[in-house]
Structure formats: C-alpha cells, structure tokens
C-alpha cells in the first residue's frame, strides 16, 4: 500500500513512520497543504490512501481535501483532526473524506482504520469486476444502480459526483429495500469496521447523499427514528 500522510507536526509523522514501517507500507510525507496537493497531482493513480491533517500551513486540510476530490473521487481519505468541534468533523466527511480520527490518537487505531478502509476499497474493486457486463445491478421503482459503471439514475436522471462511500451506502440500503439498518450495521457494511466507528460518520454521509438525491428526484432514504435508516421508494411519486 502507498500512503500519503499530510501532517505538519513532524513528531507525529516520525512516530507513525515506525508503525508504517512495521506494516511494510510505502509512505511519503507532506508537511503543508501545497506540498500535499502537488505530491498527489504528480501521480494521482499511485496513491492507495491519504491521511490528512486539517490544521495545515499554506492550505488547510479542507482545501486540500476539496482539491484532491476534484482529481479523484475514489482515493480513500482519512482526516486527522485536533479540532473537537463536531461540525468540523462532519464538514470533512460531507466534503468527501471517508473517515476521521480525532487527535490525540492511538497509532494502532489509525493503523486499524487504514487497514479497514483499504480492505473495503479492494473489495469494492473486486465486486466491480465481477459485475461487469450487467447494465444495472439494482432496479427499483425510482432507482437504477450499476456497480460496474458506478452510475446511479433517479427517474432516468443521473446523480453525478457521488463519492465512493455515498455510492456504497446507497447500494447497501437499496440492495434490500425497506429493511432497516442501524448505524453500526452500516459502519460494518460500508466502512468494514465495527469497534472503531462513530455514528456521525454515517449521519454525515447520509446527509450529503440525500442532498444529491434531492437535486434530481424524490427522497428515497428514510430515517427510522431510534433505529437507523432504510431505502424505500415504493410510496414516493415523481
């Protein structure tokens, strides 16, 4: 795995380098936002994972995240943040990051998150190859979804610029319409981990996914209060 760690605190980078070395991962470091964007731009397809601090000189983490997402919608991004504000963490997820780890953090927690996210990315790639040839894997009253092309249509209109996690969330929910999933179940299904999850991760992605769905059609992801979420388009009209 090749990782870009964007972190202006060199002590944190040096600490993590020992753990990365133990995993035999190829890691490069960027110490400010401009350097991070330039390193990623130089060879976007080579990176398997990005860990991104929010408090950076020259360009902050939010700017870096936005610029990277313009280039790649699929590279996994984990935000590292010393900010305790829930709004900062949620905003990062809404802007297309896949996960976040709050500072100060245990190196083993970060390693576990990276492994889980990487496993999920690999599994998604395999599933995409296996379904090549099928035009749409899921078809419901209002939705058509293709794993091979990652194309989503609502009433014939395409939802554009879905992030990988938004796509996987929609696919997981739509695979079994009207079945209610808890946030913990969705963390396990989409992020691939169970014990390190944060429900805000799911809520932030659901919020952004709903906003994108509503630009083209009816709201088909329902909140089941006190439980979680479900996909149900049986009673909505065009």
PDB file of C-alpha atoms in Angstrom:
ATOM      1  CA  UNK A   1       0.000   0.000   0.000  1.00  0.00           C
ATOM      2  CA  UNK A   2       1.270   3.504  -0.854  1.00  0.00           C
ATOM      3  CA  UNK A   3       0.163   6.188   1.596  1.00  0.00           C
ATOM      4  CA  UNK A   4       0.426   9.967   1.533  1.00  0.00           C
ATOM      5  CA  UNK A   5       0.492  11.301   5.111  1.00  0.00           C
ATOM      6  CA  UNK A   6      -0.242  15.029   5.227  1.00  0.00           C
ATOM      7  CA  UNK A   7       0.867  16.253   8.645  1.00  0.00           C
ATOM      8  CA  UNK A   8       2.691  19.432   9.658  1.00  0.00           C
ATOM      9  CA  UNK A   9       3.741  18.019  13.041  1.00  0.00           C
ATOM     10  CA  UNK A  10       6.953  16.159  12.291  1.00  0.00           C
ATOM     11  CA  UNK A  11       6.895  14.378  15.649  1.00  0.00           C
ATOM     12  CA  UNK A  12       3.582  12.767  14.705  1.00  0.00           C
ATOM     13  CA  UNK A  13       4.979  11.783  11.295  1.00  0.00           C
ATOM     14  CA  UNK A  14       8.107  10.312  12.863  1.00  0.00           C
ATOM     15  CA  UNK A  15       6.049   8.364  15.391  1.00  0.00           C
ATOM     16  CA  UNK A  16       3.785   6.941  12.680  1.00  0.00           C
ATOM     17  CA  UNK A  17       6.730   6.105  10.408  1.00  0.00           C
ATOM     18  CA  UNK A  18       7.737   3.329  12.831  1.00  0.00           C
ATOM     19  CA  UNK A  19       4.279   1.772  12.657  1.00  0.00           C
ATOM     20  CA  UNK A  20       4.071   2.172   8.876  1.00  0.00           C
ATOM     21  CA  UNK A  21       7.487   0.553   8.528  1.00  0.00           C
ATOM     22  CA  UNK A  22       6.328  -2.412  10.587  1.00  0.00           C
ATOM     23  CA  UNK A  23       3.408  -2.882   8.173  1.00  0.00           C
ATOM     24  CA  UNK A  24       5.865  -2.607   5.239  1.00  0.00           C
ATOM     25  CA  UNK A  25       3.831   0.213   3.681  1.00  0.00           C
ATOM     26  CA  UNK A  26       5.359   2.750   1.276  1.00  0.00           C
ATOM     27  CA  UNK A  27       4.684   6.154   2.852  1.00  0.00           C
ATOM     28  CA  UNK A  28       5.501   9.684   1.732  1.00  0.00           C
ATOM     29  CA  UNK A  29       5.004  12.782   3.850  1.00  0.00           C
ATOM     30  CA  UNK A  30       3.772  16.278   3.068  1.00  0.00           C
ATOM     31  CA  UNK A  31       4.161  18.996   5.707  1.00  0.00           C
ATOM     32  CA  UNK A  32       1.885  21.679   4.279  1.00  0.00           C
ATOM     33  CA  UNK A  33      -1.202  21.859   2.092  1.00  0.00           C
ATOM     34  CA  UNK A  34       0.517  22.988  -1.103  1.00  0.00           C
ATOM     35  CA  UNK A  35       3.073  20.196  -0.916  1.00  0.00           C
ATOM     36  CA  UNK A  36       0.282  17.678  -0.365  1.00  0.00           C
ATOM     37  CA  UNK A  37      -1.677  18.751  -3.443  1.00  0.00           C
ATOM     38  CA  UNK A  38       1.460  18.825  -5.602  1.00  0.00           C
ATOM     39  CA  UNK A  39       2.533  15.360  -4.485  1.00  0.00           C
ATOM     40  CA  UNK A  40      -0.901  13.946  -5.235  1.00  0.00           C
ATOM     41  CA  UNK A  41      -1.157  15.693  -8.607  1.00  0.00           C
ATOM     42  CA  UNK A  42       2.205  14.314  -9.706  1.00  0.00           C
ATOM     43  CA  UNK A  43       0.782  10.773  -9.923  1.00  0.00           C
ATOM     44  CA  UNK A  44      -2.847  10.518  -8.751  1.00  0.00           C
ATOM     45  CA  UNK A  45      -3.244   6.837  -9.627  1.00  0.00           C
ATOM     46  CA  UNK A  46      -0.308   5.729  -7.470  1.00  0.00           C
ATOM     47  CA  UNK A  47      -1.850   6.518  -4.085  1.00  0.00           C
ATOM     48  CA  UNK A  48      -3.834   3.904  -2.146  1.00  0.00           C
ATOM     49  CA  UNK A  49      -4.616   6.036   0.921  1.00  0.00           C
ATOM     50  CA  UNK A  50      -4.314   9.594   2.257  1.00  0.00           C
ATOM     51  CA  UNK A  51      -4.251  10.650   5.891  1.00  0.00           C
ATOM     52  CA  UNK A  52      -4.948  14.362   6.086  1.00  0.00           C
ATOM     53  CA  UNK A  53      -4.475  16.748   8.992  1.00  0.00           C
ATOM     54  CA  UNK A  54      -6.912  19.683   8.998  1.00  0.00           C
ATOM     55  CA  UNK A  55      -4.626  22.298  10.566  1.00  0.00           C
ATOM     56  CA  UNK A  56      -2.012  22.865   7.865  1.00  0.00           C
ATOM     57  CA  UNK A  57       0.058  25.843   6.704  1.00  0.00           C
ATOM     58  CA  UNK A  58      -0.380  27.365   3.210  1.00  0.00           C
ATOM     59  CA  UNK A  59      -3.598  25.420   2.519  1.00  0.00           C
ATOM     60  CA  UNK A  60      -5.734  23.941   5.258  1.00  0.00           C
ATOM     61  CA  UNK A  61      -6.973  20.370   5.199  1.00  0.00           C
ATOM     62  CA  UNK A  62     -10.417  21.285   3.907  1.00  0.00           C
ATOM     63  CA  UNK A  63      -8.883  22.993   0.856  1.00  0.00           C
ATOM     64  CA  UNK A  64      -6.562  20.056   0.254  1.00  0.00           C
ATOM     65  CA  UNK A  65      -9.449  17.591   0.537  1.00  0.00           C
ATOM     66  CA  UNK A  66     -11.521  19.588  -1.955  1.00  0.00           C
ATOM     67  CA  UNK A  67      -8.676  19.820  -4.491  1.00  0.00           C
ATOM     68  CA  UNK A  68      -7.868  16.121  -4.235  1.00  0.00           C
ATOM     69  CA  UNK A  69     -11.526  15.205  -4.693  1.00  0.00           C
ATOM     70  CA  UNK A  70     -11.621  17.251  -7.915  1.00  0.00           C
ATOM     71  CA  UNK A  71      -8.874  14.986  -9.230  1.00  0.00           C
ATOM     72  CA  UNK A  72     -10.006  11.666  -7.744  1.00  0.00           C
ATOM     73  CA  UNK A  73     -13.363  10.665  -6.313  1.00  0.00           C
ATOM     74  CA  UNK A  74     -12.102   7.250  -5.253  1.00  0.00           C
ATOM     75  CA  UNK A  75      -8.819   7.585  -3.327  1.00  0.00           C
ATOM     76  CA  UNK A  76      -9.618   6.880   0.345  1.00  0.00           C
ATOM     77  CA  UNK A  77      -9.064   9.859   2.680  1.00  0.00           C
ATOM     78  CA  UNK A  78      -8.882   9.733   6.475  1.00  0.00           C
ATOM     79  CA  UNK A  79      -8.973  13.115   8.210  1.00  0.00           C
ATOM     80  CA  UNK A  80      -6.802  13.614  11.294  1.00  0.00           C
ATOM     81  CA  UNK A  81      -8.053  16.471  13.398  1.00  0.00           C
ATOM     82  CA  UNK A  82      -7.221  18.022  16.744  1.00  0.00           C
ATOM     83  CA  UNK A  83     -10.393  20.061  16.461  1.00  0.00           C
ATOM     84  CA  UNK A  84     -13.038  18.911  18.890  1.00  0.00           C
ATOM     85  CA  UNK A  85     -15.848  20.602  17.023  1.00  0.00           C
ATOM     86  CA  UNK A  86     -18.371  18.098  15.734  1.00  0.00           C
ATOM     87  CA  UNK A  87     -19.158  20.500  12.881  1.00  0.00           C
ATOM     88  CA  UNK A  88     -15.536  20.380  11.652  1.00  0.00           C
ATOM     89  CA  UNK A  89     -15.528  16.597  11.633  1.00  0.00           C
ATOM     90  CA  UNK A  90     -18.908  16.425   9.936  1.00  0.00           C
ATOM     91  CA  UNK A  91     -17.900  19.023   7.341  1.00  0.00           C
ATOM     92  CA  UNK A  92     -14.842  16.998   6.420  1.00  0.00           C
ATOM     93  CA  UNK A  93     -16.967  13.903   5.847  1.00  0.00           C
ATOM     94  CA  UNK A  94     -19.528  15.861   3.861  1.00  0.00           C
ATOM     95  CA  UNK A  95     -16.758  17.190   1.611  1.00  0.00           C
ATOM     96  CA  UNK A  96     -15.821  13.677   0.570  1.00  0.00           C
ATOM     97  CA  UNK A  97     -13.448  12.300   3.206  1.00  0.00           C
ATOM     98  CA  UNK A  98     -14.111   8.656   4.055  1.00  0.00           C
ATOM     99  CA  UNK A  99     -13.349   8.675   7.751  1.00  0.00           C
ATOM    100  CA  UNK A 100     -11.745  10.708  10.531  1.00  0.00           C
ATOM    101  CA  UNK A 101      -9.583  10.072  13.574  1.00  0.00           C
ATOM    102  CA  UNK A 102      -9.501  12.637  16.380  1.00  0.00           C
ATOM    103  CA  UNK A 103      -6.187  13.738  17.886  1.00  0.00           C
ATOM    104  CA  UNK A 104      -4.558  12.712  20.098  1.00  0.00           C
ATOM    105  CA  UNK A 105      -4.950   9.218  18.685  1.00  0.00           C
ATOM    106  CA  UNK A 106      -3.518   5.780  19.286  1.00  0.00           C
ATOM    107  CA  UNK A 107      -1.258   4.749  16.385  1.00  0.00           C
ATOM    108  CA  UNK A 108      -2.894   1.317  16.430  1.00  0.00           C
ATOM    109  CA  UNK A 109      -6.323   2.885  15.999  1.00  0.00           C
ATOM    110  CA  UNK A 110      -5.111   4.735  12.902  1.00  0.00           C
ATOM    111  CA  UNK A 111      -3.480   1.579  11.537  1.00  0.00           C
ATOM    112  CA  UNK A 112      -6.735  -0.337  12.081  1.00  0.00           C
ATOM    113  CA  UNK A 113      -8.754   2.359  10.301  1.00  0.00           C
ATOM    114  CA  UNK A 114      -6.341   2.370   7.356  1.00  0.00           C
ATOM    115  CA  UNK A 115      -6.484  -1.417   7.043  1.00  0.00           C
ATOM    116  CA  UNK A 116     -10.282  -1.488   7.222  1.00  0.00           C
ATOM    117  CA  UNK A 117     -10.672   1.248   4.636  1.00  0.00           C
ATOM    118  CA  UNK A 118      -8.134  -0.376   2.317  1.00  0.00           C
ATOM    119  CA  UNK A 119      -9.831  -3.779   2.584  1.00  0.00           C
ATOM    120  CA  UNK A 120     -13.120  -2.172   1.693  1.00  0.00           C
ATOM    121  CA  UNK A 121     -11.621  -0.389  -1.320  1.00  0.00           C
ATOM    122  CA  UNK A 122     -10.133  -3.659  -2.584  1.00  0.00           C
ATOM    123  CA  UNK A 123     -13.431  -5.495  -2.085  1.00  0.00           C
ATOM    124  CA  UNK A 124     -15.297  -2.808  -3.997  1.00  0.00           C
ATOM    125  CA  UNK A 125     -12.852  -3.197  -6.870  1.00  0.00           C
ATOM    126  CA  UNK A 126     -13.388  -6.960  -6.981  1.00  0.00           C
ATOM    127  CA  UNK A 127     -17.165  -6.575  -6.885  1.00  0.00           C
ATOM    128  CA  UNK A 128     -16.987  -4.087  -9.753  1.00  0.00           C
ATOM    129  CA  UNK A 129     -15.014  -6.570 -11.882  1.00  0.00           C
ATOM    130  CA  UNK A 130     -17.430  -9.391 -11.091  1.00  0.00           C
ATOM    131  CA  UNK A 131     -20.476  -7.408 -12.142  1.00  0.00           C
ATOM    132  CA  UNK A 132     -19.016  -6.135 -15.410  1.00  0.00           C
ATOM    133  CA  UNK A 133     -21.493  -6.942 -18.188  1.00  0.00           C
ATOM    134  CA  UNK A 134     -24.560  -6.229 -16.112  1.00  0.00           C
ATOM    135  CA  UNK A 135     -26.016  -2.885 -17.052  1.00  0.00           C
ATOM    136  CA  UNK A 136     -27.756  -2.258 -13.730  1.00  0.00           C
ATOM    137  CA  UNK A 137     -27.417  -4.386 -10.621  1.00  0.00           C
ATOM    138  CA  UNK A 138     -30.297  -2.760  -8.744  1.00  0.00           C
ATOM    139  CA  UNK A 139     -33.557  -1.552 -10.251  1.00  0.00           C
ATOM    140  CA  UNK A 140     -36.460  -0.301  -8.156  1.00  0.00           C
ATOM    141  CA  UNK A 141     -39.433   1.983  -8.786  1.00  0.00           C
ATOM    142  CA  UNK A 142     -37.290   5.127  -8.992  1.00  0.00           C
ATOM    143  CA  UNK A 143     -33.672   3.904  -8.813  1.00  0.00           C
ATOM    144  CA  UNK A 144     -31.268   2.231 -11.231  1.00  0.00           C
ATOM    145  CA  UNK A 145     -27.739   1.495  -9.972  1.00  0.00           C
ATOM    146  CA  UNK A 146     -24.770  -0.027 -11.798  1.00  0.00           C
ATOM    147  CA  UNK A 147     -21.778  -1.342  -9.850  1.00  0.00           C
ATOM    148  CA  UNK A 148     -19.605  -1.734 -12.942  1.00  0.00           C
ATOM    149  CA  UNK A 149     -20.015   1.859 -14.144  1.00  0.00           C
ATOM    150  CA  UNK A 150     -20.899   3.299 -10.700  1.00  0.00           C
ATOM    151  CA  UNK A 151     -23.790   5.044 -12.404  1.00  0.00           C
ATOM    152  CA  UNK A 152     -26.921   5.949 -10.453  1.00  0.00           C
ATOM    153  CA  UNK A 153     -30.163   7.114 -12.038  1.00  0.00           C
ATOM    154  CA  UNK A 154     -33.186   8.514 -10.246  1.00  0.00           C
ATOM    155  CA  UNK A 155     -36.219   8.558 -12.554  1.00  0.00           C
ATOM    156  CA  UNK A 156     -33.837   8.449 -15.503  1.00  0.00           C
ATOM    157  CA  UNK A 157     -31.675  11.367 -14.346  1.00  0.00           C
ATOM    158  CA  UNK A 158     -28.110  10.631 -13.282  1.00  0.00           C
ATOM    159  CA  UNK A 159     -26.825  11.609  -9.858  1.00  0.00           C
ATOM    160  CA  UNK A 160     -23.358  12.945 -10.527  1.00  0.00           C
ATOM    161  CA  UNK A 161     -20.245  13.115  -8.353  1.00  0.00           C
ATOM    162  CA  UNK A 162     -21.195  10.562  -5.735  1.00  0.00           C
ATOM    163  CA  UNK A 163     -18.219   9.794  -3.513  1.00  0.00           C
ATOM    164  CA  UNK A 164     -17.246   6.125  -3.092  1.00  0.00           C
ATOM    165  CA  UNK A 165     -18.803   5.944   0.362  1.00  0.00           C
ATOM    166  CA  UNK A 166     -22.026   7.652  -0.767  1.00  0.00           C
ATOM    167  CA  UNK A 167     -22.314   5.126  -3.596  1.00  0.00           C
ATOM    168  CA  UNK A 168     -21.679   2.175  -1.286  1.00  0.00           C
ATOM    169  CA  UNK A 169     -24.173   3.468   1.275  1.00  0.00           C
ATOM    170  CA  UNK A 170     -26.872   3.799  -1.350  1.00  0.00           C
ATOM    171  CA  UNK A 171     -26.070   0.379  -2.765  1.00  0.00           C
ATOM    172  CA  UNK A 172     -26.155  -1.247   0.682  1.00  0.00           C
ATOM    173  CA  UNK A 173     -29.519   0.280   1.539  1.00  0.00           C
ATOM    174  CA  UNK A 174     -31.087  -0.255  -1.896  1.00  0.00           C
ATOM    175  CA  UNK A 175     -29.981  -3.898  -2.072  1.00  0.00           C
ATOM    176  CA  UNK A 176     -32.701  -4.703   0.458  1.00  0.00           C
ATOM    177  CA  UNK A 177     -35.482  -2.117   0.141  1.00  0.00           C
ATOM    178  CA  UNK A 178     -37.445  -1.314   3.304  1.00  0.00           C
ATOM    179  CA  UNK A 179     -35.013  -3.223   5.531  1.00  0.00           C
ATOM    180  CA  UNK A 180     -33.909  -1.023   8.428  1.00  0.00           C
ATOM    181  CA  UNK A 181     -30.184  -0.836   9.170  1.00  0.00           C
ATOM    182  CA  UNK A 182     -28.656   0.587  12.323  1.00  0.00           C
ATOM    183  CA  UNK A 183     -25.711   2.965  12.069  1.00  0.00           C
ATOM    184  CA  UNK A 184     -23.431   0.264  13.484  1.00  0.00           C
ATOM    185  CA  UNK A 185     -24.558  -2.170  10.783  1.00  0.00           C
ATOM    186  CA  UNK A 186     -23.881   0.404   8.080  1.00  0.00           C
ATOM    187  CA  UNK A 187     -20.434   1.116   9.529  1.00  0.00           C
ATOM    188  CA  UNK A 188     -19.652  -2.578   9.279  1.00  0.00           C
ATOM    189  CA  UNK A 189     -21.113  -2.974   5.774  1.00  0.00           C
ATOM    190  CA  UNK A 190     -19.674   0.145   4.168  1.00  0.00           C
ATOM    191  CA  UNK A 191     -16.581   1.029   6.176  1.00  0.00           C
ATOM    192  CA  UNK A 192     -15.643  -2.505   7.124  1.00  0.00           C
ATOM    193  CA  UNK A 193     -15.050  -1.979  10.824  1.00  0.00           C
ATOM    194  CA  UNK A 194     -17.168  -2.458  13.883  1.00  0.00           C
ATOM    195  CA  UNK A 195     -15.430  -1.322  17.016  1.00  0.00           C
ATOM    196  CA  UNK A 196     -13.787   1.935  15.931  1.00  0.00           C
ATOM    197  CA  UNK A 197     -16.808   3.533  14.320  1.00  0.00           C
ATOM    198  CA  UNK A 198     -18.535   6.782  15.037  1.00  0.00           C
ATOM    199  CA  UNK A 199     -22.218   7.205  14.216  1.00  0.00           C
ATOM    200  CA  UNK A 200     -21.522  10.734  12.955  1.00  0.00           C
ATOM    201  CA  UNK A 201     -19.604   9.161  10.074  1.00  0.00           C
ATOM    202  CA  UNK A 202     -22.817   7.520   8.843  1.00  0.00           C
ATOM    203  CA  UNK A 203     -25.023  10.529   9.530  1.00  0.00           C
ATOM    204  CA  UNK A 204     -22.734  12.922   7.649  1.00  0.00           C
ATOM    205  CA  UNK A 205     -22.636  10.697   4.571  1.00  0.00           C
ATOM    206  CA  UNK A 206     -26.399  10.114   4.644  1.00  0.00           C
ATOM    207  CA  UNK A 207     -26.976  13.880   4.820  1.00  0.00           C
ATOM    208  CA  UNK A 208     -24.774  14.547   1.785  1.00  0.00           C
ATOM    209  CA  UNK A 209     -26.256  11.615  -0.143  1.00  0.00           C
ATOM    210  CA  UNK A 210     -29.780  12.889   0.481  1.00  0.00           C
ATOM    211  CA  UNK A 211     -28.832  16.349  -0.762  1.00  0.00           C
ATOM    212  CA  UNK A 212     -27.561  14.876  -4.030  1.00  0.00           C
ATOM    213  CA  UNK A 213     -30.632  12.663  -4.462  1.00  0.00           C
ATOM    214  CA  UNK A 214     -32.957  15.616  -3.916  1.00  0.00           C
ATOM    215  CA  UNK A 215     -31.339  17.549  -6.779  1.00  0.00           C
ATOM    216  CA  UNK A 216     -32.820  15.069  -9.264  1.00  0.00           C
ATOM    217  CA  UNK A 217     -35.776  13.335  -7.624  1.00  0.00           C
ATOM    218  CA  UNK A 218     -37.701  12.264  -4.534  1.00  0.00           C
ATOM    219  CA  UNK A 219     -36.131  11.410  -1.207  1.00  0.00           C
ATOM    220  CA  UNK A 220     -35.780   7.636  -1.029  1.00  0.00           C
ATOM    221  CA  UNK A 221     -33.666   7.233   2.103  1.00  0.00           C
ATOM    222  CA  UNK A 222     -35.834   7.272   5.196  1.00  0.00           C
ATOM    223  CA  UNK A 223     -34.893   7.811   8.823  1.00  0.00           C
ATOM    224  CA  UNK A 224     -36.310   5.278  11.253  1.00  0.00           C
ATOM    225  CA  UNK A 225     -36.106   7.219  14.491  1.00  0.00           C
ATOM    226  CA  UNK A 226     -34.213   5.495  17.257  1.00  0.00           C
ATOM    227  CA  UNK A 227     -33.039   2.730  14.925  1.00  0.00           C
ATOM    228  CA  UNK A 228     -31.296   3.873  11.744  1.00  0.00           C
ATOM    229  CA  UNK A 229     -32.053   4.179   8.023  1.00  0.00           C
ATOM    230  CA  UNK A 230     -33.792   2.356   5.211  1.00  0.00           C
ATOM    231  CA  UNK A 231     -34.285   2.650   1.444  1.00  0.00           C
ATOM    232  CA  UNK A 232     -37.928   2.865   0.393  1.00  0.00           C
ATOM    233  CA  UNK A 233     -39.194   4.381  -2.857  1.00  0.00           C
ATOM    234  CA  UNK A 234     -42.468   2.469  -3.043  1.00  0.00           C
ATOM    235  CA  UNK A 235     -44.681   5.321  -1.895  1.00  0.00           C
ATOM    236  CA  UNK A 236     -42.933   8.347  -3.439  1.00  0.00           C
ATOM    237  CA  UNK A 237     -44.087   9.897  -6.685  1.00  0.00           C
ATOM    238  CA  UNK A 238     -42.140  11.564  -9.451  1.00  0.00           C
TER     239      UNK A 238
END
